[in-house]
GROMACS .gro file of N, CA and C in nm:
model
  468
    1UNK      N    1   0.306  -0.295   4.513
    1UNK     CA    2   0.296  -0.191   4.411
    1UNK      C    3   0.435  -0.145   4.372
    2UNK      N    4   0.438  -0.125   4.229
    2UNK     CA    5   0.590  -0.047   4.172
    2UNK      C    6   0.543   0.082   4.100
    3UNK      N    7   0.666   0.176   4.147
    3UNK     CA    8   0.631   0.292   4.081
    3UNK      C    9   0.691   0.254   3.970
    4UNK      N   10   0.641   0.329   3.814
    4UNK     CA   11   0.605   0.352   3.699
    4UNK      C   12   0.650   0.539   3.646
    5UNK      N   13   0.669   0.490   3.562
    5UNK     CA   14   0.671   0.651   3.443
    5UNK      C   15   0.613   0.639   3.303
    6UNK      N   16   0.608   0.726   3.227
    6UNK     CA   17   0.587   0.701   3.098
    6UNK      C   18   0.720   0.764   3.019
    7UNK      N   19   0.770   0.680   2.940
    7UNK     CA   20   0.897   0.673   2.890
    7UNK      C   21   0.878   0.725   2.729
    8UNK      N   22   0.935   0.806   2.682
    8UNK     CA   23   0.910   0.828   2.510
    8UNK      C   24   0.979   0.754   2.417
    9UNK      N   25   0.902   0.639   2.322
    9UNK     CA   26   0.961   0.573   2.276
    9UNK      C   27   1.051   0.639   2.137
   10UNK      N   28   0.950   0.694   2.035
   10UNK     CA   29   0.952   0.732   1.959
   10UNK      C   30   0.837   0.890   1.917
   11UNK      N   31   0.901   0.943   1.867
   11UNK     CA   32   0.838   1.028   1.796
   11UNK      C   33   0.794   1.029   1.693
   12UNK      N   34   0.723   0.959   1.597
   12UNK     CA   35   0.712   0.979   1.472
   12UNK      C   36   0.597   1.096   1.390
   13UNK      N   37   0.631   1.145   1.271
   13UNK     CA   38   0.490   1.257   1.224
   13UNK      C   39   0.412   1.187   1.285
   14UNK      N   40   0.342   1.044   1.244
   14UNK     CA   41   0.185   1.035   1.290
   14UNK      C   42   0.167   0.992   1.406
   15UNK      N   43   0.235   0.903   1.478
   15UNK     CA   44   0.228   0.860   1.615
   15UNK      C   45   0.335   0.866   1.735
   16UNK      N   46   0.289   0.951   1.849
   16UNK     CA   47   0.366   0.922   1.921
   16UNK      C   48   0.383   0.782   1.971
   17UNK      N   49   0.503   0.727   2.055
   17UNK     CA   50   0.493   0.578   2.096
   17UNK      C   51   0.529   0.625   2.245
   18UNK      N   52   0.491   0.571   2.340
   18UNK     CA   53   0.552   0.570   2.432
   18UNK      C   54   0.545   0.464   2.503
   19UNK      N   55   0.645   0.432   2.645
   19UNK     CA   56   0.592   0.285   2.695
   19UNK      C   57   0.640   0.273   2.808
   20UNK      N   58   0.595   0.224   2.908
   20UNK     CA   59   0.606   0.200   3.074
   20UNK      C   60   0.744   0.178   3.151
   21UNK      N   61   0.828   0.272   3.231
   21UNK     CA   62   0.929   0.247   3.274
   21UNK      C   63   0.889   0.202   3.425
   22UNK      N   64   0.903   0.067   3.456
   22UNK     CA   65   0.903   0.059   3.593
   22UNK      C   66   1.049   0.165   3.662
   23UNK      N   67   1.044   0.190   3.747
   23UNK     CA   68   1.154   0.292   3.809
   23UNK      C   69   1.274   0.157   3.890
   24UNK      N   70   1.214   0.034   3.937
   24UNK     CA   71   1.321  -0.062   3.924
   24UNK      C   72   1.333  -0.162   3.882
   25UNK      N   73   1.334  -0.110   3.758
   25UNK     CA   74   1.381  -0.194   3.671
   25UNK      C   75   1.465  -0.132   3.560
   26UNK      N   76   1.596  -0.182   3.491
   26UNK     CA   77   1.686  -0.122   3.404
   26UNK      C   78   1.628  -0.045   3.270
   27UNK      N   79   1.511  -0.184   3.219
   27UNK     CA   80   1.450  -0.200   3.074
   27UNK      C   81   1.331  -0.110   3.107
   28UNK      N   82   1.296  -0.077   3.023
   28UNK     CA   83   1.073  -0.042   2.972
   28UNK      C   84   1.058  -0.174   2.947
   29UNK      N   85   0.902  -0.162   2.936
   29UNK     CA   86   0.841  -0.306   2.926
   29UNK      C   87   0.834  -0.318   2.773
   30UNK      N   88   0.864  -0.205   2.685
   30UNK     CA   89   0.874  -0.225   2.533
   30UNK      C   90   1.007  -0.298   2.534
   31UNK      N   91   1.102  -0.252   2.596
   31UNK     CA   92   1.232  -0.285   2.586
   31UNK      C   93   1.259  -0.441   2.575
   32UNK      N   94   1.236  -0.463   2.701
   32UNK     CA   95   1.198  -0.614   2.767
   32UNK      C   96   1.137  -0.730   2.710
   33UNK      N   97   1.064  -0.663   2.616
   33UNK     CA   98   0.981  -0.742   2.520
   33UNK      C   99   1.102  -0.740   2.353
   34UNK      N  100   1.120  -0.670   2.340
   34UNK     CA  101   1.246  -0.629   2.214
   34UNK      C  102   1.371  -0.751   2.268
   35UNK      N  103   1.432  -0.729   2.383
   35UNK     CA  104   1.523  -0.831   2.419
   35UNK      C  105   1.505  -0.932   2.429
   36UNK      N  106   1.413  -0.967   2.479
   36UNK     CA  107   1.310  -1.159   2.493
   36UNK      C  108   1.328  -1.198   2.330
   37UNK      N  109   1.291  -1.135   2.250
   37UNK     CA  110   1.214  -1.226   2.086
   37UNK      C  111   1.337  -1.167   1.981
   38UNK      N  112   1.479  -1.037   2.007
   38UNK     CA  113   1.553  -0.981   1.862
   38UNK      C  114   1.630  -1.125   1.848
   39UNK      N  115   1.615  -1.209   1.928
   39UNK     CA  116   1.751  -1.330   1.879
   39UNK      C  117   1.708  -1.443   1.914
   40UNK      N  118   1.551  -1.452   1.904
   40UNK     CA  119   1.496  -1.597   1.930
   40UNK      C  120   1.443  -1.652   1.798
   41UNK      N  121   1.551  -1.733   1.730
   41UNK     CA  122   1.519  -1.784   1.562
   41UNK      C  123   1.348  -1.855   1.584
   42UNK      N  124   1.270  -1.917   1.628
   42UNK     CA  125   1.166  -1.961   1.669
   42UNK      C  126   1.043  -1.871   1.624
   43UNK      N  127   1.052  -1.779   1.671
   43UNK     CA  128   0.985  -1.644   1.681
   43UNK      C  129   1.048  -1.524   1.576
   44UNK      N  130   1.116  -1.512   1.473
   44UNK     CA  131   1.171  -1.446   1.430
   44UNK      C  132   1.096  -1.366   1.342
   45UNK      N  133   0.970  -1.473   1.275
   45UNK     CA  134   0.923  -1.425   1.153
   45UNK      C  135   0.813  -1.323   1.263
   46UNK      N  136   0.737  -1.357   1.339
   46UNK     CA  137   0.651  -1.330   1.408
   46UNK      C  138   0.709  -1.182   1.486
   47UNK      N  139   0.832  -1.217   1.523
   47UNK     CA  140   0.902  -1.035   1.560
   47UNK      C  141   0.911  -0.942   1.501
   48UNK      N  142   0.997  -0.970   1.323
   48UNK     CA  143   1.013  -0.906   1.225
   48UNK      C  144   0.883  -0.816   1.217
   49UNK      N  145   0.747  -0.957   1.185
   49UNK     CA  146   0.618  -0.866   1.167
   49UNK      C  147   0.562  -0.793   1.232
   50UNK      N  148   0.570  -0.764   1.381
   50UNK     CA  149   0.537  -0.706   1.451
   50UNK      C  150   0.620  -0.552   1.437
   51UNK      N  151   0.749  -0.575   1.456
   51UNK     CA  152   0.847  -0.430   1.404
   51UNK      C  153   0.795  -0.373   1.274
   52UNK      N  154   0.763  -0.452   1.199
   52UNK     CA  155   0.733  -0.384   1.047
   52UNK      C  156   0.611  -0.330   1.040
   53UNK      N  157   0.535  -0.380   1.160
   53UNK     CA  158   0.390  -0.346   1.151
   53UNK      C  159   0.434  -0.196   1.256
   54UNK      N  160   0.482  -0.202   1.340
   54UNK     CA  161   0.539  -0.082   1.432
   54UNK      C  162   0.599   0.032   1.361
   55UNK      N  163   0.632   0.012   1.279
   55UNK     CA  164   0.689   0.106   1.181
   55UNK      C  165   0.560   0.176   1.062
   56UNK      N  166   0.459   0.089   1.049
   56UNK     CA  167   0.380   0.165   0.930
   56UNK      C  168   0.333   0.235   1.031
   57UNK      N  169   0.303   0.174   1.133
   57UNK     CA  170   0.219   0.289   1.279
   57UNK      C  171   0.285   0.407   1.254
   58UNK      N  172   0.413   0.427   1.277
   58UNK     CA  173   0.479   0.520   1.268
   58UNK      C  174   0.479   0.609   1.177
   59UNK      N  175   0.441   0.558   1.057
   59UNK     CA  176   0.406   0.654   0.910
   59UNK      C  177   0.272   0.619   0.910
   60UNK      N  178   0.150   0.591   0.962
   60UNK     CA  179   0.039   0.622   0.918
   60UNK      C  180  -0.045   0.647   1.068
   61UNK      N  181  -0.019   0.591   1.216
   61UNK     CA  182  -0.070   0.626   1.275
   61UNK      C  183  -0.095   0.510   1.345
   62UNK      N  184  -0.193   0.528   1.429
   62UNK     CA  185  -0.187   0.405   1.523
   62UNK      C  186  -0.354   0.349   1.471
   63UNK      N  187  -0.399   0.352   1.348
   63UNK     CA  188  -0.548   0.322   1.287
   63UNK      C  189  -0.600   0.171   1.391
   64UNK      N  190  -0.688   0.175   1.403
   64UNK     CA  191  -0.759   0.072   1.450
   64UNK      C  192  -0.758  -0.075   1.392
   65UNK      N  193  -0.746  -0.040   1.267
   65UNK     CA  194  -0.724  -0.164   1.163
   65UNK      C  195  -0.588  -0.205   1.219
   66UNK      N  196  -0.481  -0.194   1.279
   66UNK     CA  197  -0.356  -0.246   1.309
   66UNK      C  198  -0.360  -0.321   1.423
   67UNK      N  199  -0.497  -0.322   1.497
   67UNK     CA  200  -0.473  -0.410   1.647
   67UNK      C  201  -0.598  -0.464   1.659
   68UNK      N  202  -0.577  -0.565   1.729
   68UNK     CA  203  -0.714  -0.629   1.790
   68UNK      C  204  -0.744  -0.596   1.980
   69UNK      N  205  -0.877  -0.589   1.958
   69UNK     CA  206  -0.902  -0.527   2.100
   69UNK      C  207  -0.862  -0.650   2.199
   70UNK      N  208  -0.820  -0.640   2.329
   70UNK     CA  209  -0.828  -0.721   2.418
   70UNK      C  210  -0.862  -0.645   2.518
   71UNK      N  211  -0.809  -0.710   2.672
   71UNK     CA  212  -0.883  -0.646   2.788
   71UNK      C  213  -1.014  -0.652   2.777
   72UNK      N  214  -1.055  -0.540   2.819
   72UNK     CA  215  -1.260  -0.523   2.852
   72UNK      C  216  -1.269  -0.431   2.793
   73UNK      N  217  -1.387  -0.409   2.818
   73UNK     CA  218  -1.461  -0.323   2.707
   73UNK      C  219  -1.463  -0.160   2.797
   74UNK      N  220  -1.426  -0.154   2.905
   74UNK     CA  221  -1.416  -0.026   2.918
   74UNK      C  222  -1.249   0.025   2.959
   75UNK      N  223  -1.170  -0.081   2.890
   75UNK     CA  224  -1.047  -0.017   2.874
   75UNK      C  225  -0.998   0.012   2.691
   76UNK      N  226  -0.870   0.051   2.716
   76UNK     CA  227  -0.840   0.055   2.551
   76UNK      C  228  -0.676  -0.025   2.559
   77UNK      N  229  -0.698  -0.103   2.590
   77UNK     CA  230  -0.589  -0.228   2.584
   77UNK      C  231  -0.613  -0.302   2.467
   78UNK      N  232  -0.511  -0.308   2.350
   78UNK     CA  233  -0.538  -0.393   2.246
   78UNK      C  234  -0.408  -0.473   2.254
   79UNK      N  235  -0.336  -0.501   2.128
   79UNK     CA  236  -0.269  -0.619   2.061
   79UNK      C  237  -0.231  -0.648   2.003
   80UNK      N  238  -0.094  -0.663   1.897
   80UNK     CA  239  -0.065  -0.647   1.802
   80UNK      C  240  -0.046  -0.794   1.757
   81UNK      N  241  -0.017  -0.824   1.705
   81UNK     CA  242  -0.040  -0.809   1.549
   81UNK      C  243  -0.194  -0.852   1.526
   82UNK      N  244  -0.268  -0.812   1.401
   82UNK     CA  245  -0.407  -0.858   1.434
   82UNK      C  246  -0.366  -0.995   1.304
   83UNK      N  247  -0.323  -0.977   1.235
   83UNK     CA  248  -0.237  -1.127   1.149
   83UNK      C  249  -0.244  -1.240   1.258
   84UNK      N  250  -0.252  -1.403   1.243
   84UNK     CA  251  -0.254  -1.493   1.265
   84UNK      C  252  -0.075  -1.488   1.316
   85UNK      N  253  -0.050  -1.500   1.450
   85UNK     CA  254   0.105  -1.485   1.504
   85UNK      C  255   0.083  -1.537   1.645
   86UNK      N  256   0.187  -1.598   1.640
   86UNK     CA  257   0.280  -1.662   1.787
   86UNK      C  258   0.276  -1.596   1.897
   87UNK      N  259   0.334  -1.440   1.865
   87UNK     CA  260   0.369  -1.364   1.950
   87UNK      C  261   0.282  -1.251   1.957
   88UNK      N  262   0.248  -1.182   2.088
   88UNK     CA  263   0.127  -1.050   2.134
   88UNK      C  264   0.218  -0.953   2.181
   89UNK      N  265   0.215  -0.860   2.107
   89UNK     CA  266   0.271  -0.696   2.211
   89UNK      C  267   0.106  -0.625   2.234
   90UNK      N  268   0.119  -0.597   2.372
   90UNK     CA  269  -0.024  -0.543   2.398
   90UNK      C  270   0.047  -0.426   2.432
   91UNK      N  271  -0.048  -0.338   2.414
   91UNK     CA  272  -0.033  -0.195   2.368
   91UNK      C  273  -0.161  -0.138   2.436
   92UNK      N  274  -0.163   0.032   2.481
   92UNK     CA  275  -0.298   0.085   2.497
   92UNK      C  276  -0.281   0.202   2.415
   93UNK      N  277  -0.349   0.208   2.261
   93UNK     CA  278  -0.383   0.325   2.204
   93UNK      C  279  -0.524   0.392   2.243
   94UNK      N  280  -0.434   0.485   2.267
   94UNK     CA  281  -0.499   0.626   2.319
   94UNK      C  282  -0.592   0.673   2.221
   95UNK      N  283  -0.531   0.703   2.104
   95UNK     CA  284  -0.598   0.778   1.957
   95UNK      C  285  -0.505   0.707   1.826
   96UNK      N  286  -0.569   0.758   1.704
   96UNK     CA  287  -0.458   0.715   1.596
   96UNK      C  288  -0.304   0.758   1.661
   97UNK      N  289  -0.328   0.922   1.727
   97UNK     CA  290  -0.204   0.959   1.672
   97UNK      C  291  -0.077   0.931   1.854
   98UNK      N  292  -0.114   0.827   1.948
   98UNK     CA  293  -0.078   0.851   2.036
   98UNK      C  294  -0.104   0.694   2.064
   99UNK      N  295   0.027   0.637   2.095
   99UNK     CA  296  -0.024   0.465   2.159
   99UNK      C  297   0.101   0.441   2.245
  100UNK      N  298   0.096   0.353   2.346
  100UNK     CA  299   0.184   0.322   2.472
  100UNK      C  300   0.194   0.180   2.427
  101UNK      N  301   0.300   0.121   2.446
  101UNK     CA  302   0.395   0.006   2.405
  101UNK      C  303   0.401  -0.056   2.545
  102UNK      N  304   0.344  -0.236   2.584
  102UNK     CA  305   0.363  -0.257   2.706
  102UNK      C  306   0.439  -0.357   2.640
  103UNK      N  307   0.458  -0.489   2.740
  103UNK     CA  308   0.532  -0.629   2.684
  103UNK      C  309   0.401  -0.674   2.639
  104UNK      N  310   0.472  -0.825   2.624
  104UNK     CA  311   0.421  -0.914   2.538
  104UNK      C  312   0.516  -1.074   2.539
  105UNK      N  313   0.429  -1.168   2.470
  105UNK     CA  314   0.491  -1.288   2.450
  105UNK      C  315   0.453  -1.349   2.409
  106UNK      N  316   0.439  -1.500   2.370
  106UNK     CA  317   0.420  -1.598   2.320
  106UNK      C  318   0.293  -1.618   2.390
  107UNK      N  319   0.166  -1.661   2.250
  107UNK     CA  320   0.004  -1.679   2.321
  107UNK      C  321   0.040  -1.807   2.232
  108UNK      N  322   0.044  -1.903   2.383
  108UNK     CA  323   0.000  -2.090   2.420
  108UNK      C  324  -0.137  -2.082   2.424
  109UNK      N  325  -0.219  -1.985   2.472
  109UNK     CA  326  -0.328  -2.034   2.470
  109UNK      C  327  -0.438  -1.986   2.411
  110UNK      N  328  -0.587  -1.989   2.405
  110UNK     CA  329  -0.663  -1.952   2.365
  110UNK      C  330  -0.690  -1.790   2.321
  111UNK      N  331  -0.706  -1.721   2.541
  111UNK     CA  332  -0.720  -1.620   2.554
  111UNK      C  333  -0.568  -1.597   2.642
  112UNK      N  334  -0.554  -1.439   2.673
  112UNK     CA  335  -0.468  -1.401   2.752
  112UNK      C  336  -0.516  -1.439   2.892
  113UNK      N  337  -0.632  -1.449   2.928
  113UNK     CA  338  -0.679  -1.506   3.054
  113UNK      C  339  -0.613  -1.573   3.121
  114UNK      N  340  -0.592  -1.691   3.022
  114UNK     CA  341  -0.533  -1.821   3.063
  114UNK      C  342  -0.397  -1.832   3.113
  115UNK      N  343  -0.342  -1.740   3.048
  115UNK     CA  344  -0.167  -1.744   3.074
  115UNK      C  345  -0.142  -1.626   3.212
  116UNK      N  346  -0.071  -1.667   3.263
  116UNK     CA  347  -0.020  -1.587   3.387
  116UNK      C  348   0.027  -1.500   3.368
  117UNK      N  349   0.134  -1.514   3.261
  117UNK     CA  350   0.231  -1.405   3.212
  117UNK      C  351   0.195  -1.258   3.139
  118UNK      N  352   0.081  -1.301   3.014
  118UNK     CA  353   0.020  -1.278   2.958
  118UNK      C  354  -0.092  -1.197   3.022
  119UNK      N  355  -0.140  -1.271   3.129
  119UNK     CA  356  -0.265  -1.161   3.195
  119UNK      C  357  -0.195  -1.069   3.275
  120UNK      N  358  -0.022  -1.091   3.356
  120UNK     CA  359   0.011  -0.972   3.392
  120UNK      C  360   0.017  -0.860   3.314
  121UNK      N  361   0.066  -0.868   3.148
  121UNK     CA  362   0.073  -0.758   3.111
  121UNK      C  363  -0.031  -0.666   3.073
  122UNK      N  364  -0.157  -0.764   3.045
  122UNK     CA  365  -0.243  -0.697   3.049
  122UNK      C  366  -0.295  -0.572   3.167
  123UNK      N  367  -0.315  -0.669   3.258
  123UNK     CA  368  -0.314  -0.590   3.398
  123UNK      C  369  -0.276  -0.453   3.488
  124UNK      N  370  -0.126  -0.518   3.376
  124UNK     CA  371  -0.045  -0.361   3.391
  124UNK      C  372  -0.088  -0.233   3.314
  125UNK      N  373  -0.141  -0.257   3.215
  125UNK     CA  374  -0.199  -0.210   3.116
  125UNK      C  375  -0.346  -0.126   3.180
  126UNK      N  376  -0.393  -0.217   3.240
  126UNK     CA  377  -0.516  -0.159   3.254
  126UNK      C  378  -0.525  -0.108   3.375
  127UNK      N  379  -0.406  -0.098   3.443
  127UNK     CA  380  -0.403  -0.033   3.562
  127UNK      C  381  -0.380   0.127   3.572
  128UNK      N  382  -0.289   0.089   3.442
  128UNK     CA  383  -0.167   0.237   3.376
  128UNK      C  384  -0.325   0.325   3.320
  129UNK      N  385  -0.373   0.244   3.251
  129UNK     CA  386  -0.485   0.298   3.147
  129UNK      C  387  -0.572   0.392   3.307
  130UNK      N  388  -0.600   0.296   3.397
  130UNK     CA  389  -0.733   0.338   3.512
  130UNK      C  390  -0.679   0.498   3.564
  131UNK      N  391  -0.525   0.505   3.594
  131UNK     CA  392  -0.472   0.580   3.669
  131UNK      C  393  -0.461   0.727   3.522
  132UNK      N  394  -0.426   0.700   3.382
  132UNK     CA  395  -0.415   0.797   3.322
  132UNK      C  396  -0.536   0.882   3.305
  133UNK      N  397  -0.636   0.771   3.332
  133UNK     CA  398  -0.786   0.811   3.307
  133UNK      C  399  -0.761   0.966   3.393
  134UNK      N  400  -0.746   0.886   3.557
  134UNK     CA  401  -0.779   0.981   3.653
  134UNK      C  402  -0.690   1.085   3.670
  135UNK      N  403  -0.590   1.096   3.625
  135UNK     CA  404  -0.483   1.194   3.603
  135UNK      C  405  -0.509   1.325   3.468
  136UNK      N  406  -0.557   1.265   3.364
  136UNK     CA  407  -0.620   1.354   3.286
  136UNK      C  408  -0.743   1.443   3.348
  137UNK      N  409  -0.815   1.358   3.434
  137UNK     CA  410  -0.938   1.437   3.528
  137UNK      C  411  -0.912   1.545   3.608
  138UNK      N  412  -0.774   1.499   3.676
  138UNK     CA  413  -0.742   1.573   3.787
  138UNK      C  414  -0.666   1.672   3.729
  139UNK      N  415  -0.604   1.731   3.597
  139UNK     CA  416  -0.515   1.808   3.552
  139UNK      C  417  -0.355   1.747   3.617
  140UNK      N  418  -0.314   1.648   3.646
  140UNK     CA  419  -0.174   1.605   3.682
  140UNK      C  420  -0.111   1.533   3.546
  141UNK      N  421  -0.184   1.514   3.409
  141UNK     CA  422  -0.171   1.470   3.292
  141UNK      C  423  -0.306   1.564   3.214
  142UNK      N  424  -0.167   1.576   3.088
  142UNK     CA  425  -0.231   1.655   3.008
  142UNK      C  426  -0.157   1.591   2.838
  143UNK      N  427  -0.331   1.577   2.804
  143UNK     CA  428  -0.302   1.469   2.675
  143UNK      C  429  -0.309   1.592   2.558
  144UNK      N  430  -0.263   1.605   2.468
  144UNK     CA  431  -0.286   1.703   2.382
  144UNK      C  432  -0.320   1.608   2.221
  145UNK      N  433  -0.295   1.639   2.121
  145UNK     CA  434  -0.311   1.579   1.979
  145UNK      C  435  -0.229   1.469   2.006
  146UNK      N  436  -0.112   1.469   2.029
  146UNK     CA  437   0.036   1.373   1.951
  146UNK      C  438   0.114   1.369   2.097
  147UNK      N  439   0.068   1.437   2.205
  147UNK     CA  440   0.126   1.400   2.345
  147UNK      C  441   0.055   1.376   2.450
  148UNK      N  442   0.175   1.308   2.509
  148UNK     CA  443   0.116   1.300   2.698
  148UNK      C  444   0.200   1.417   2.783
  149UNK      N  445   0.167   1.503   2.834
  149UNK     CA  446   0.259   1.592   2.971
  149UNK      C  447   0.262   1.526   3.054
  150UNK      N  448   0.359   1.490   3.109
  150UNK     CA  449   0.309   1.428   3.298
  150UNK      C  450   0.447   1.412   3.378
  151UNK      N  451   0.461   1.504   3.466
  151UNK     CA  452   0.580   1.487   3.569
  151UNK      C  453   0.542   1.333   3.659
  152UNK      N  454   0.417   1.302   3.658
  152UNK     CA  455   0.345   1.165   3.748
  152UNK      C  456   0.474   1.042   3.759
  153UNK      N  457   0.453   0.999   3.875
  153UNK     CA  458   0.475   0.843   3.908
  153UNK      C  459   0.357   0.770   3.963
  154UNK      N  460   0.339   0.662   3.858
  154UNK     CA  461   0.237   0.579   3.860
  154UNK      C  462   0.289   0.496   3.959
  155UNK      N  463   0.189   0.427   4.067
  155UNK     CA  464   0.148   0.297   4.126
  155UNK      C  465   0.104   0.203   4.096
  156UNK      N  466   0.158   0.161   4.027
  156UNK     CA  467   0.084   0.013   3.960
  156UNK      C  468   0.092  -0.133   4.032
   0.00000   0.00000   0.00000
């Protein structure tokens, strides 16, 4: 297990962003994913779109129409881009106005199942998601419109 935080990515009017700081590790897992694909010509068009699509989030919100669901059905782990693309940033939106930024990478295959890499981030995702659940229950997280409160270190 690694302890975890929730890191503030961005603020924008409609959506907050935020996204997973392992505690050892230098990067967030948004970060990590930003450094892997800003200078990989291969993947470029497929990055661009994903940032540009990260940005209308930012002026319109985190709408449902912007991601495709993954994970299970009793998490809220989705996926960006829902466009035909190379590359997956999986994400867990909370609401329009509130979404968490995990990694991502190159989908070789069908499903995320298949890939190792790919099902870790999920994983992480739905671990972060299980524990915020229970932290909102317990009053140790407190979700409001456009935020998360939480002094917490996650175990993931």
């Amino acid at each position: 297990m690694s302890e975890a935080e929730l890191k503030l990515v961005t603020d924008a009017k409609n959506c907050t962003m935020y996204t997973i700081q392992f505690l050892s590790d230098d990067d967030s897992e948004f970060e990590k994913f930003y450094a892997k694909f800003r200078n990989e010509l291969e993947y470029n068009e497929d990055f661009e779109r994903l940032l540009n699509i990260l940005g209308r989030i930012a002026d319109f919100g985190a709408l449902e129409r912007f991601f495709r669901p993954e994970g299970k059905m009793n998490d809220r782990v989705c996926a960006l881009p829902v466009l035909k693309s190379k590359l997956r940033l999986y994400c867990l939106r909370l609401s329009d106005k509130i979404l968490i930024l995990g990694n991502g990478g190159v989908k070789k295959t069908r499903t995320y199942d298949e890939d190792d890499t790919l099902k870790g981030y999920v994983i992480t995702l739905q671990n972060f998601d299980r524990l915020m659940r229970a932290g909102v229950k317990d009053g140790t997280i407190s979700v409001t419109e456009n935020i998360i409160e939480t002094d917490k270190t996650f175990d993931l």
